[in-house]
Each structure stands twice: as structure tokens, then as C-alpha cells.
PDB file of C-alpha atoms in Angstrom:
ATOM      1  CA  UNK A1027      53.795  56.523 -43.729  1.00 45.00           C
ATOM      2  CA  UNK A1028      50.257  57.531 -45.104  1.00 48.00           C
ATOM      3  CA  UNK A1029      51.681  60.535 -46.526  1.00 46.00           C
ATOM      4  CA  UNK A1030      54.834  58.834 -48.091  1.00 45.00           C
ATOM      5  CA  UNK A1031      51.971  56.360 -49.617  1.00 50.00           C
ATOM      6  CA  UNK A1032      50.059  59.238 -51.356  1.00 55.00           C
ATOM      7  CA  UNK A1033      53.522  60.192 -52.667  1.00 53.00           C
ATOM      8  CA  UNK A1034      54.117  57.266 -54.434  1.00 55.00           C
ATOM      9  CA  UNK A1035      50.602  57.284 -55.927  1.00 56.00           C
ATOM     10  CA  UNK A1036      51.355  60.474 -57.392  1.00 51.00           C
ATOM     11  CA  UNK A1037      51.754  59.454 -61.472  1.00 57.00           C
ATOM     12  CA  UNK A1038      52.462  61.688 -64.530  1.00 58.00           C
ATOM     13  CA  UNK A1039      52.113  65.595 -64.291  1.00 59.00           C
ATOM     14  CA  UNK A1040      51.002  65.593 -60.708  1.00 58.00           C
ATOM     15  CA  UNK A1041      54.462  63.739 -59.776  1.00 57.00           C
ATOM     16  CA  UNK A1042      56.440  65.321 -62.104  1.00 52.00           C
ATOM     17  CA  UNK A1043      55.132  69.162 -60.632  1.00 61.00           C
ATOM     18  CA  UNK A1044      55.829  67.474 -56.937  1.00 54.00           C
ATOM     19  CA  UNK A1045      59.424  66.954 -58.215  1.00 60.00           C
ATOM     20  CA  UNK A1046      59.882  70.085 -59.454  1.00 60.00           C
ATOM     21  CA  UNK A1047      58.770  71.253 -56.133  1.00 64.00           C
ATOM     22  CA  UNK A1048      61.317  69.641 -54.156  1.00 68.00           C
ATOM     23  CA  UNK A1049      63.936  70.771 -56.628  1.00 70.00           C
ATOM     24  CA  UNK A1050      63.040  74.154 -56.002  1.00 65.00           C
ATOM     25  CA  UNK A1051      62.891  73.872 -52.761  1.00 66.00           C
ATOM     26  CA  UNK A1052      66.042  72.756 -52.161  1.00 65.00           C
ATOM     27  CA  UNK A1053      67.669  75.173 -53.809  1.00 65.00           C
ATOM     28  CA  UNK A1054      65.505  77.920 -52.001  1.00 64.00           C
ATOM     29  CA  UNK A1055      67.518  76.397 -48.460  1.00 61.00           C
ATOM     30  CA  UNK A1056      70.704  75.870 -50.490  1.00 64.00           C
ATOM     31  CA  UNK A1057      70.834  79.510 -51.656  1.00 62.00           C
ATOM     32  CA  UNK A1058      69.543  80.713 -47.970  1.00 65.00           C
ATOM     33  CA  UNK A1059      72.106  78.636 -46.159  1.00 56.00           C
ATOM     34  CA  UNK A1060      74.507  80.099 -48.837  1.00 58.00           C
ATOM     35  CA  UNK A1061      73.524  83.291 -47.738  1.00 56.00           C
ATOM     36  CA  UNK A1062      74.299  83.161 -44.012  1.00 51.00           C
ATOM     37  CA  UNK A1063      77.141  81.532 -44.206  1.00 51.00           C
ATOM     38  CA  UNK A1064      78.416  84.937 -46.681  1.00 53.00           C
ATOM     39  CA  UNK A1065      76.778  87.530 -44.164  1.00 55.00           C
ATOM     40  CA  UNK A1066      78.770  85.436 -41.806  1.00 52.00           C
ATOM     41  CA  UNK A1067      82.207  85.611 -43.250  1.00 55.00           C
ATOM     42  CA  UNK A1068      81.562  89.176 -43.896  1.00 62.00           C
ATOM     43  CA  UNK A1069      80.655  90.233 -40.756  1.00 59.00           C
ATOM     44  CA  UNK A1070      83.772  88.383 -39.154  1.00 70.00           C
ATOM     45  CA  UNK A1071      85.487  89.558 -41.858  1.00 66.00           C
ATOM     46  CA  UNK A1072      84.355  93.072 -41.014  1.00 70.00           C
ATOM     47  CA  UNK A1073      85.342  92.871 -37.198  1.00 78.00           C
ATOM     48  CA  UNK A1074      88.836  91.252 -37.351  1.00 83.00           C
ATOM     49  CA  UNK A1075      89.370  94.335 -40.090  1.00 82.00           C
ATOM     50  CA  UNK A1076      88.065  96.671 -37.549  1.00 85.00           C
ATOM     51  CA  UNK A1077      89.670  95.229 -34.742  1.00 89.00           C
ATOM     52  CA  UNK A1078      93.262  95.432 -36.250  1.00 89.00           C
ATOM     53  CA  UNK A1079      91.875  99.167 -37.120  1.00 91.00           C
ATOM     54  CA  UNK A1080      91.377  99.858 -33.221  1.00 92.00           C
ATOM     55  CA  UNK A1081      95.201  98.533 -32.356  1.00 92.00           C
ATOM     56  CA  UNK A1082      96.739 101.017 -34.903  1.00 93.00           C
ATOM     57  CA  UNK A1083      94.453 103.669 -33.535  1.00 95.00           C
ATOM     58  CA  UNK A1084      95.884 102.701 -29.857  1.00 95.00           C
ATOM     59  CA  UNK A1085      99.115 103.553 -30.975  1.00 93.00           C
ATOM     60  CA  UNK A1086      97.954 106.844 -32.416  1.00 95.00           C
ATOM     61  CA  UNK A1087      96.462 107.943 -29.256  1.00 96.00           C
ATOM     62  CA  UNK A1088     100.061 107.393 -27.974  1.00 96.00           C
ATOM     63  CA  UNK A1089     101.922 109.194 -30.352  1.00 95.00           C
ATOM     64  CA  UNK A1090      99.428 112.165 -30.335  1.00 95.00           C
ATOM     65  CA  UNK A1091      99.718 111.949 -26.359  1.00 97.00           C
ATOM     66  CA  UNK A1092     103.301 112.243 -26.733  1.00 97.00           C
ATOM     67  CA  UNK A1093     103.433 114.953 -29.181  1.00 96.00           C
ATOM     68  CA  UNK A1094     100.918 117.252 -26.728  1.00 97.00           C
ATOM     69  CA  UNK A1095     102.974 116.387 -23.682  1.00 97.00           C
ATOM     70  CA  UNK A1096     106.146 118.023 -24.754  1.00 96.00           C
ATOM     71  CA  UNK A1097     104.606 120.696 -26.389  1.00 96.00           C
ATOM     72  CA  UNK A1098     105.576 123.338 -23.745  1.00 96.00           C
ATOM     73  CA  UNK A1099     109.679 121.513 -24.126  1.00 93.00           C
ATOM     74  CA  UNK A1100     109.270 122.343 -28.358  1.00 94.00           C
ATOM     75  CA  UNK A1101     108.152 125.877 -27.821  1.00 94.00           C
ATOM     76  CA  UNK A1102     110.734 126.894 -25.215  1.00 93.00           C
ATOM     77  CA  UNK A1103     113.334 125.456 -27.595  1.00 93.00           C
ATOM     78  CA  UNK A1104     112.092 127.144 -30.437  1.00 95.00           C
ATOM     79  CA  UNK A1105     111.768 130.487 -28.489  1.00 95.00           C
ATOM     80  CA  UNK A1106     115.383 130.202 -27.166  1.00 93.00           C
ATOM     81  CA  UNK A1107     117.052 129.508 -30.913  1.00 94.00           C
ATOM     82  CA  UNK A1108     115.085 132.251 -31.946  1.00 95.00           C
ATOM     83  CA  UNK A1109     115.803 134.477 -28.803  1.00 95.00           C
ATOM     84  CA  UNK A1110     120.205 133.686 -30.044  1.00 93.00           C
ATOM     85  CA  UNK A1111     119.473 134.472 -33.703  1.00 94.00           C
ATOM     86  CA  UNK A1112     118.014 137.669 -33.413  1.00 92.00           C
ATOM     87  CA  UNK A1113     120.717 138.256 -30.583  1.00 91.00           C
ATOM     88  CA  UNK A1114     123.613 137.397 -32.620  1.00 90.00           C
ATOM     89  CA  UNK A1115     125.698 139.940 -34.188  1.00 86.00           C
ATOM     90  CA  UNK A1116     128.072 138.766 -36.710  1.00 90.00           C
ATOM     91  CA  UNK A1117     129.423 135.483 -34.917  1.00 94.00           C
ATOM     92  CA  UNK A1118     127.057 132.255 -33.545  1.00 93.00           C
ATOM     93  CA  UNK A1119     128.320 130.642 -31.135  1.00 92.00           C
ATOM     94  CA  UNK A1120     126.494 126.824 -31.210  1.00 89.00           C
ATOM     95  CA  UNK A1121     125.053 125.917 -27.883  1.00 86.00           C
ATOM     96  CA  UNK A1122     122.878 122.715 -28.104  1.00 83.00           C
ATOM     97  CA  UNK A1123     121.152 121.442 -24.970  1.00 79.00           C
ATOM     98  CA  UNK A1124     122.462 117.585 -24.433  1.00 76.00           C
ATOM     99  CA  UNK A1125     119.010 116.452 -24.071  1.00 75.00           C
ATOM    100  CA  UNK A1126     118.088 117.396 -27.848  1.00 78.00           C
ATOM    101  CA  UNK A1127     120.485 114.886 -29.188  1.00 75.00           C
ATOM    102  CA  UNK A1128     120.111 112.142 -26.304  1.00 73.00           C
ATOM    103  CA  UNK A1129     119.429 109.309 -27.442  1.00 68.00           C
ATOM    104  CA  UNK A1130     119.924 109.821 -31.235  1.00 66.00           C
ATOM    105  CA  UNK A1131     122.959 107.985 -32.184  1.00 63.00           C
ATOM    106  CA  UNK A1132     121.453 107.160 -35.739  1.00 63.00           C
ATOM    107  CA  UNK A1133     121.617 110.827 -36.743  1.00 63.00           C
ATOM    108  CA  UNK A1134     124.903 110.625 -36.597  1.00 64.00           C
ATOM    109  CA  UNK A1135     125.050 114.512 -36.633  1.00 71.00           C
ATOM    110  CA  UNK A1136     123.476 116.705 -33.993  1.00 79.00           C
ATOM    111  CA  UNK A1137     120.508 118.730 -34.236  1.00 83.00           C
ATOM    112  CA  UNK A1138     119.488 122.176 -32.740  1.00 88.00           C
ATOM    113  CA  UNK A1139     115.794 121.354 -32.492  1.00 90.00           C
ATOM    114  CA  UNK A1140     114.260 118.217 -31.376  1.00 88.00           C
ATOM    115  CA  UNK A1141     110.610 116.787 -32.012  1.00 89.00           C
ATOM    116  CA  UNK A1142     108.937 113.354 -31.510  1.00 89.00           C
ATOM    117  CA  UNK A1143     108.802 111.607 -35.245  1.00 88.00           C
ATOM    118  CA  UNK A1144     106.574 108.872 -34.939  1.00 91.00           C
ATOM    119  CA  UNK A1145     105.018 106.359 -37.403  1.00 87.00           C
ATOM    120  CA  UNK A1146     102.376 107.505 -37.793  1.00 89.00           C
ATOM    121  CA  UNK A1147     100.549 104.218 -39.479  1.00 88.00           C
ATOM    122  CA  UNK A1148      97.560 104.254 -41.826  1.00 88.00           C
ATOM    123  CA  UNK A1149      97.961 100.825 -43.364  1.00 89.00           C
ATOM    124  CA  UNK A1150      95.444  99.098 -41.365  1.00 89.00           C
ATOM    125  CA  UNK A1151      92.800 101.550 -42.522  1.00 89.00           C
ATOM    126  CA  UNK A1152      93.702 101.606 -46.228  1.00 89.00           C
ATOM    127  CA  UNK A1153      93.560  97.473 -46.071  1.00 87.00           C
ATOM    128  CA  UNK A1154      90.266  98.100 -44.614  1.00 85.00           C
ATOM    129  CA  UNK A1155      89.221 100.443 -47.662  1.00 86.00           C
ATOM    130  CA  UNK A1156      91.032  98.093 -50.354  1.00 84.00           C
ATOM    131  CA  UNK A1157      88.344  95.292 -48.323  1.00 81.00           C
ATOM    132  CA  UNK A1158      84.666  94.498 -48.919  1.00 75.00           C
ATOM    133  CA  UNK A1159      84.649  95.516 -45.108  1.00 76.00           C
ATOM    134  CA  UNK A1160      84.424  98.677 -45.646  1.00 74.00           C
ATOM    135  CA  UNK A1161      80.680  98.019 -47.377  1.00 75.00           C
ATOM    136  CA  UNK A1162      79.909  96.395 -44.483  1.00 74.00           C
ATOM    137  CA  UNK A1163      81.034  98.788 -41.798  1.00 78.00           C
ATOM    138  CA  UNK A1164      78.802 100.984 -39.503  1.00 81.00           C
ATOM    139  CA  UNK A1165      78.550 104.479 -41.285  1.00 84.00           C
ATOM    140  CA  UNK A1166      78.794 106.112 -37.884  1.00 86.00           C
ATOM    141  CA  UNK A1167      81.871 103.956 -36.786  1.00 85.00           C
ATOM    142  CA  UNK A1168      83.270 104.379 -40.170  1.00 87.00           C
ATOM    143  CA  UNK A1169      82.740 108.352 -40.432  1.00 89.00           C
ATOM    144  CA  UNK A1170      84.779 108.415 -36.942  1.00 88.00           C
ATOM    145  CA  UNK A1171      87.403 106.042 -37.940  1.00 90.00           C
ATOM    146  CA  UNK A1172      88.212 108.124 -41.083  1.00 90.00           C
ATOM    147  CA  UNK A1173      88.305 111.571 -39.094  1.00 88.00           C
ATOM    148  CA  UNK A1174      91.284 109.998 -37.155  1.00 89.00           C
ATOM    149  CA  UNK A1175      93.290 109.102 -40.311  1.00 89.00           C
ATOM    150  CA  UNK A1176      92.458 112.328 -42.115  1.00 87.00           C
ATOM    151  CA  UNK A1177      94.183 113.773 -39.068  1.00 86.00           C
ATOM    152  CA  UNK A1178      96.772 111.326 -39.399  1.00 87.00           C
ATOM    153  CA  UNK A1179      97.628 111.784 -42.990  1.00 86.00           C
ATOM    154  CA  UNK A1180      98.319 115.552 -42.399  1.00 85.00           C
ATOM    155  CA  UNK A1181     100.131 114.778 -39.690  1.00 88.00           C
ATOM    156  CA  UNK A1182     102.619 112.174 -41.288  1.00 87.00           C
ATOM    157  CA  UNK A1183     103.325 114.964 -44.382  1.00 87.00           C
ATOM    158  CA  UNK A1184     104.501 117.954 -42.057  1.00 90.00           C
ATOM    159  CA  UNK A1185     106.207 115.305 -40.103  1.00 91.00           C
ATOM    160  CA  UNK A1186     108.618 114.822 -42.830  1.00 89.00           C
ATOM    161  CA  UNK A1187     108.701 118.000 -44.422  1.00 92.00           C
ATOM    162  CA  UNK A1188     109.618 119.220 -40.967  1.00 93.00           C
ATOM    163  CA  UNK A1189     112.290 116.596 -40.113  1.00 89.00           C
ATOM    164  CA  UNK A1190     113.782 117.849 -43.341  1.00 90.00           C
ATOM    165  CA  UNK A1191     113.253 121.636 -43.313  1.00 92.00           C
ATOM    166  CA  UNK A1192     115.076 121.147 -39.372  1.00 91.00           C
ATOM    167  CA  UNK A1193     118.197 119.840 -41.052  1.00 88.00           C
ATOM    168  CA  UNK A1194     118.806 122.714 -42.813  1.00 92.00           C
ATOM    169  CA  UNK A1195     119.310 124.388 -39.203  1.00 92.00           C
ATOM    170  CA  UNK A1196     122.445 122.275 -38.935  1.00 88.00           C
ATOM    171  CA  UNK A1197     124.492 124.678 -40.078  1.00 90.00           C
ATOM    172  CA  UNK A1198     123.837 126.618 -36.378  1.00 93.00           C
ATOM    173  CA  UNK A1199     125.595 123.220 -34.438  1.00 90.00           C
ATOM    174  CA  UNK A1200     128.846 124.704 -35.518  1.00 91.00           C
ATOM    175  CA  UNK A1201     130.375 128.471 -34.076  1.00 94.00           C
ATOM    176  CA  UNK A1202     131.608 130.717 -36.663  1.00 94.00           C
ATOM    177  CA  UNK A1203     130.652 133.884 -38.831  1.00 95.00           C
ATOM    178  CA  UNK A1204     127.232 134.424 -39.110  1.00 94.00           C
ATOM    179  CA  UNK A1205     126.261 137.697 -40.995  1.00 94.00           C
ATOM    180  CA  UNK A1206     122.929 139.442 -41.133  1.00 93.00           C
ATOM    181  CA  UNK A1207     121.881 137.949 -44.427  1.00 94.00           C
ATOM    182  CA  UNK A1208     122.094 134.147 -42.425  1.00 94.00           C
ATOM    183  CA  UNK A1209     120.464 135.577 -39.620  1.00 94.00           C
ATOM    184  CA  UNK A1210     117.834 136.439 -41.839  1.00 94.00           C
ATOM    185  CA  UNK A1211     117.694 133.368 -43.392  1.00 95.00           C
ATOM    186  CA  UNK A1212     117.798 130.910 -40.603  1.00 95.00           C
ATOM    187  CA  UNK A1213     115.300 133.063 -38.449  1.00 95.00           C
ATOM    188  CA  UNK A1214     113.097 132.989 -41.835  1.00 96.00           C
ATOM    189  CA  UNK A1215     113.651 128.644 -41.765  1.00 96.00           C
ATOM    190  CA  UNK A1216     112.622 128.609 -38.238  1.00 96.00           C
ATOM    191  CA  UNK A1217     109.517 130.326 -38.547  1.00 96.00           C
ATOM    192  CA  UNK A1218     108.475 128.354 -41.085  1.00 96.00           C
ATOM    193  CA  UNK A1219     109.455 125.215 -39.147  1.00 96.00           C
ATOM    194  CA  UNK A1220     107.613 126.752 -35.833  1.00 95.00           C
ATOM    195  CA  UNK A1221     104.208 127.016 -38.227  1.00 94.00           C
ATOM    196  CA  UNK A1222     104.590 123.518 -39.319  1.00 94.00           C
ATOM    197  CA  UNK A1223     105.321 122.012 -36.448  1.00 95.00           C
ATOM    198  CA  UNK A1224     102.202 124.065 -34.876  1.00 93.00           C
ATOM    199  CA  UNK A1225     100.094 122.764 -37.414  1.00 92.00           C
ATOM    200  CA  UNK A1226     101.006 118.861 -36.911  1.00 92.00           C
ATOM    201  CA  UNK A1227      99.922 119.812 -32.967  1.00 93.00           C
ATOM    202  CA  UNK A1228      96.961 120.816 -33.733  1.00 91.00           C
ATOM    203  CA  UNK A1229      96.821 117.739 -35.932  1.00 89.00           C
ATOM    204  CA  UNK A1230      97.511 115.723 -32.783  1.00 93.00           C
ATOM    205  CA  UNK A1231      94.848 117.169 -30.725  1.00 93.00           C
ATOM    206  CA  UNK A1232      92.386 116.528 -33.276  1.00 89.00           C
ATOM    207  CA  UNK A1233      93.353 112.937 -33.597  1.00 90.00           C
ATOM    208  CA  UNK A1234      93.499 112.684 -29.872  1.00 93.00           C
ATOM    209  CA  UNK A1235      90.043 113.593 -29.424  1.00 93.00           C
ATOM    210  CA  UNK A1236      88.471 111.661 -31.846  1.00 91.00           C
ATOM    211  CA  UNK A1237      90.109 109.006 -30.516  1.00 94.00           C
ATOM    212  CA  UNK A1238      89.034 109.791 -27.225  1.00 94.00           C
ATOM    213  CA  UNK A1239      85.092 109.725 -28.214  1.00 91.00           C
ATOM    214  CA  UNK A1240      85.408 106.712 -29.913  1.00 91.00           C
ATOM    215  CA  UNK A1241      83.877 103.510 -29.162  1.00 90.00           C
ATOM    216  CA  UNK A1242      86.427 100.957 -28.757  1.00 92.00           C
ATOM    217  CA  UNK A1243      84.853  97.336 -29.475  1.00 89.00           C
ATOM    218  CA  UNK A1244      88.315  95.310 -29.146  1.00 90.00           C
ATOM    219  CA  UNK A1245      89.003  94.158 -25.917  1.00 89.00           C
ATOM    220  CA  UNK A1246      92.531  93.361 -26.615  1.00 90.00           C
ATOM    221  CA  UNK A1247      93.393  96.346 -28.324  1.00 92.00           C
ATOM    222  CA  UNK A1248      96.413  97.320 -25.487  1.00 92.00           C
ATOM    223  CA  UNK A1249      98.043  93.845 -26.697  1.00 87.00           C
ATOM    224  CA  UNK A1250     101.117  95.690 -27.052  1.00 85.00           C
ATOM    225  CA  UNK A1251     101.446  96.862 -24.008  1.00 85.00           C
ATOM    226  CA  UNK A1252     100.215  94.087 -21.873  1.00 80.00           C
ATOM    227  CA  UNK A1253     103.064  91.525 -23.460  1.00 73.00           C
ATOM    228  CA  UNK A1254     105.538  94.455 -23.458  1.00 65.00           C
ATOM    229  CA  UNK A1255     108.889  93.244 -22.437  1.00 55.00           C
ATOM    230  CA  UNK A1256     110.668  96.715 -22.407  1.00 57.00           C
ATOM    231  CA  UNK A1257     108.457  98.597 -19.448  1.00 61.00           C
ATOM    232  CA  UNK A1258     105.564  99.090 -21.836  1.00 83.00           C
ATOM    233  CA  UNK A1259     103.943 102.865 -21.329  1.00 89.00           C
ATOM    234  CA  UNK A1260     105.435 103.777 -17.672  1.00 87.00           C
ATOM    235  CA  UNK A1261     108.817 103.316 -19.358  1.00 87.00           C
ATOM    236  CA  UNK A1262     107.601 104.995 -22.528  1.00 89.00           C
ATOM    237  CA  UNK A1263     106.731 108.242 -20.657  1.00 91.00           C
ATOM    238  CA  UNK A1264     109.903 108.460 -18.049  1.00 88.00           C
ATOM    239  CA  UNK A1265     112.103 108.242 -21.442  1.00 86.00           C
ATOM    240  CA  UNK A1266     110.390 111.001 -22.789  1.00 90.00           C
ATOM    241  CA  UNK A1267     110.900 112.853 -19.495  1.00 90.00           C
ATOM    242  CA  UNK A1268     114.244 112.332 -19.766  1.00 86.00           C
ATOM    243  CA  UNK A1269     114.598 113.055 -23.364  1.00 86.00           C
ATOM    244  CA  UNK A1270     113.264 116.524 -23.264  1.00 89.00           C
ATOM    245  CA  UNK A1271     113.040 117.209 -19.237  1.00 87.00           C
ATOM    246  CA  UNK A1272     110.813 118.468 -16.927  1.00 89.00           C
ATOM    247  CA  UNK A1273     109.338 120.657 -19.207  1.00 91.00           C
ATOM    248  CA  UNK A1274     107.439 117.726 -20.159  1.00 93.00           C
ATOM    249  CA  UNK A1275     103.691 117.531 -19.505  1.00 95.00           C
ATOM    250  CA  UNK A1276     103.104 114.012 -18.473  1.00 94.00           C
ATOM    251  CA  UNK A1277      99.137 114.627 -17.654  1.00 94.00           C
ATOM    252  CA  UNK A1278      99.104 114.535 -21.326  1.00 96.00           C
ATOM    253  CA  UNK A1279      99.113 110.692 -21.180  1.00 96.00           C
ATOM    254  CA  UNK A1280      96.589 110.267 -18.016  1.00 95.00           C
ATOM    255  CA  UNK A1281      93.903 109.580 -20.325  1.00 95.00           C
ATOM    256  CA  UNK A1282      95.388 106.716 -22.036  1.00 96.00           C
ATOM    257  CA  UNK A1283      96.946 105.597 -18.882  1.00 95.00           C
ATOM    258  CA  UNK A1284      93.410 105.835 -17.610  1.00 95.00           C
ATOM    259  CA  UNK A1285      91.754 103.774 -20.605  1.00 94.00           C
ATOM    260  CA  UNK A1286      94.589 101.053 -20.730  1.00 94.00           C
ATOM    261  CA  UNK A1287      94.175 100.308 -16.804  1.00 93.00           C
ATOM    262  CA  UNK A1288      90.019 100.541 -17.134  1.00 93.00           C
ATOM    263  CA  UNK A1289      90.389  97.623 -20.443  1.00 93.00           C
ATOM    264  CA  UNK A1290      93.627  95.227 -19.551  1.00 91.00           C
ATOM    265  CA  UNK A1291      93.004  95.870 -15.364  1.00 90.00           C
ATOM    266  CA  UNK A1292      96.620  96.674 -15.123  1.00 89.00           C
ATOM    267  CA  UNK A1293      97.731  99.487 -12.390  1.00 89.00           C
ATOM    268  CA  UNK A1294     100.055 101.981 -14.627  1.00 88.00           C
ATOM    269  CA  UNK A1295     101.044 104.789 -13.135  1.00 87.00           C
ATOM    270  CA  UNK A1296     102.463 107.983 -14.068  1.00 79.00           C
ATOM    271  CA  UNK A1297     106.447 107.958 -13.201  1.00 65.00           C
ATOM    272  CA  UNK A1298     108.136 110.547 -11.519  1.00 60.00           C
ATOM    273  CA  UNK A1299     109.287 113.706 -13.684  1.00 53.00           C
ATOM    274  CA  UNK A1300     112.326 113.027 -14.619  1.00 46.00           C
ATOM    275  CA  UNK A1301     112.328 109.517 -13.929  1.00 47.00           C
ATOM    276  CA  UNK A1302     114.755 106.938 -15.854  1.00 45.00           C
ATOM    277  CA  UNK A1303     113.847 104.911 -18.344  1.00 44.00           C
TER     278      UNK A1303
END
């Protein structure tokens, strides 16, 4: 009260400066308070970016798990069209495994070859770019992050350069003539289709791995897969099996398998080669 008392005893410039003093102190909290409450929304901002960042990646460790497990399956393909071209002498006859166009109803036409295509999803990241998050992201994390989606981006072009450069292989789904200049021709396509799809697995290993050493911070990044309804990742991998056969190499998913058991507590296990979907 003794204080308040010398405050009111305060007249002209001595009162006035007091005033002033209060002013500017309340501002000085205003602007502070201001100020945390911004890092704040930043920094939440920053995580729920990151966080929807570390579900896309999830699903990029999949596909890339995918597209290393049934490497050895694209290679012997590739090696037995090419094996019948240069063996061919003046008359193909098309013979097209049933497992290369199980499954496939929406291509309405068969294929001779047969390779995952996956999304292969950068949209999360490029939000987070487009965002103020990125500012505020760790340079480490962020450096990381981007080598994934470097990967990615190369991998999505040959993806669809290759789906296209395989269609025009059709032409060896149907028996008939098949000169030296063709043979020529369609050996020359599938070379150039065995280099791209080489590159886009080397692609995938690179993503996988940098996926692999990074450090996940969202505990529910396996959402997907823990409210699957269809089977989630056990089905996943025994329709892949029975896509392309036992020629599959389903280790190629253990680590995954191994990180989605260690964060959700689930008990996935590899199925059986060959298993059904």
C-alpha cells in the first residue's frame, strides 16, 4: 500500500515518465508473449508438416522394398524375351507367362514384361517447401529428407517413360512374321528398357537406405497399416509372391516388417512363398 501511496504522489514529469514506463513495459510482455505464441505455432506447425512427411516416406520404403524384392523375377523375364528374340528366325511365336498379366484387368491388353508402378508421392514434401516449415526445419533432418525425394523424383520419371517405352513391346503378344529388321528393333527397345528399369533400381536402393538411416520422430507413422482392412503388409507381400512367383525375394521387406512391428507392437510376419493373397 506504501508503494501504491508514493505512486499517487508522483505529479508532473516524474508521473508522466512513470507512465510512459508502464506503457513500455507492457508492450515489452505484449510483444514477448507475441513471440512465443509464433515460435509456438511454428514449431507445431513444423512437426505436423514433418510428421505427414514421415507417412509418405513409410510408403516409399514400401514401394522401394517391393521394387528390390522382385528384382531377380524382372531380370529373368527380361533375359528370357531377350533369350526368344535373338532366337527367333523369321516367325515369333508370343508366349507370355500368366503371372505377367495377373491381376491387370485395367490394361485391357496384355503385356510381355511386367514391373511394379507405384506412386511414387512427393506432395507432402513440396507442401512442406511451399511452407514457412521448411525455415524452421532441422538442416540435418531436412538434408536427409530431401536425399529421399531426389531419389524419388528420378524414380517417378523412368517409371513412366518405362511403362511407356514397354508398350511398344506389345507388338511381341501376338505370333506372326517377324523379320531381322524387328528383331533388331525390339531387341534395341528392350535394352533400352532393361537400362531404365536398372536405373530406377538403383534409384530404389538409394531411397531405401536413406530411409533406413533416418530418424523417424512420428510414432504413428504405420497408420496405414495398423487400420488396414485389406491384410495390410502380410497380404501386400503374398500378392506380390503370387504376382511374379517364387522368384520373388521377400527378405527384401524384413526390414520394414522389422521397423513396423518394433513402432505399432504388431507381430507381422513374412508369408509363405507363394502364399495367397
Amino acid at each position: 500500500m506504501r508503494f501504491f501511496r508514493q505512486i499517487g504522489d508522483l505529479k508532473g514529469w516524474k508521473r508522466f515518465g512513470f507512465e510512459v514506463a508502464i506503457i513500455v513495459v507492457g508492450l515489452g510482455l505484449t510483444l514477448i508473449a507475441q513471440d512465443l505464441i509464433s515460435n509456438a505455432n511454428r514449431a507445431r506447425a513444423t512437426r505436423e508438416a514433418t510428421d505427414a512427411v514421415e507417412v509418405d516416406l513409410v510408403m516409399l520404403y514400401l514401394n522401394a522394398s517391393e521394387r528390390l524384392a522382385v528384382e531377380p523375377c524382372r531380370r529373368e523375364q527380361f533375359r528370357a524375351l531377350a533369350d526368344r528374340i535373338e532366337r527367333s528366325n523369321g516367325y515369333w511365336t508370343a508366349e507370355i507367362p500368366e503371372s505377367i498379366n495377373r491381376n491387370a484387368e485395367h490394361m485391357v491388353l496384355p503385356r510381355v514384361l511386367r514391373s511394379p508402378r507405384r506412386p511414387w508421392s512427393d506432395a507432402t514434401w513440396r507442401a512442406l517447401l511451399a511452407s514457412d516449415a521448411a525455415i524452421d526445419m532441422d538442416r540435418r533432418r531436412f538434408i536427409q529428407i530431401s536425399a529421399v525425394f531426389v531419389a524419388t523424383e528420378g524414380f517417378r520419371e523412368r517409371q513412366d517413360a518405362a511403362f511407356d517405352l514397354a508398350g511398344e513391346l506389345s507388338h511381341l503378344a501376338i505370333s506372326g512374321p517377324f523379320d531381322a529388321a524387328q528383331r533388331r528393333e525390339a531387341y534395341a527397345k528392350l535394352s533400352r528398357l532393361a537400362s531404365m528399369e536398372g536405373i530406377m533400381t538403383v534409384h530404389a536402393r538409394q531411397a531405401r537406405a536413406a530411409i533406413m538411416a533416418f530418424d523417424f520422430q512420428n510414432e504413428r507413422r504405420f497408420v496405414r497399416f495398423t487400420s488396414s482392412a485389406d491384410g495390410g503388409i502380410a497380404a501386400f507381400v503374398a500378392n506380390t509372391v503370387a504376382t511374379y512367383g517364387t522368384c520373388v525375394d521377400t527378405t527384401q521387406f524384413q526390414p520394414f516388417i522389422d521397423d513396423l512391428n518394433a513402432t505399432t507392437g504388431m507381430h507381422v510376419t513374412l508369408p509363405a512363398p507363394g502364399a495367397a493373397p
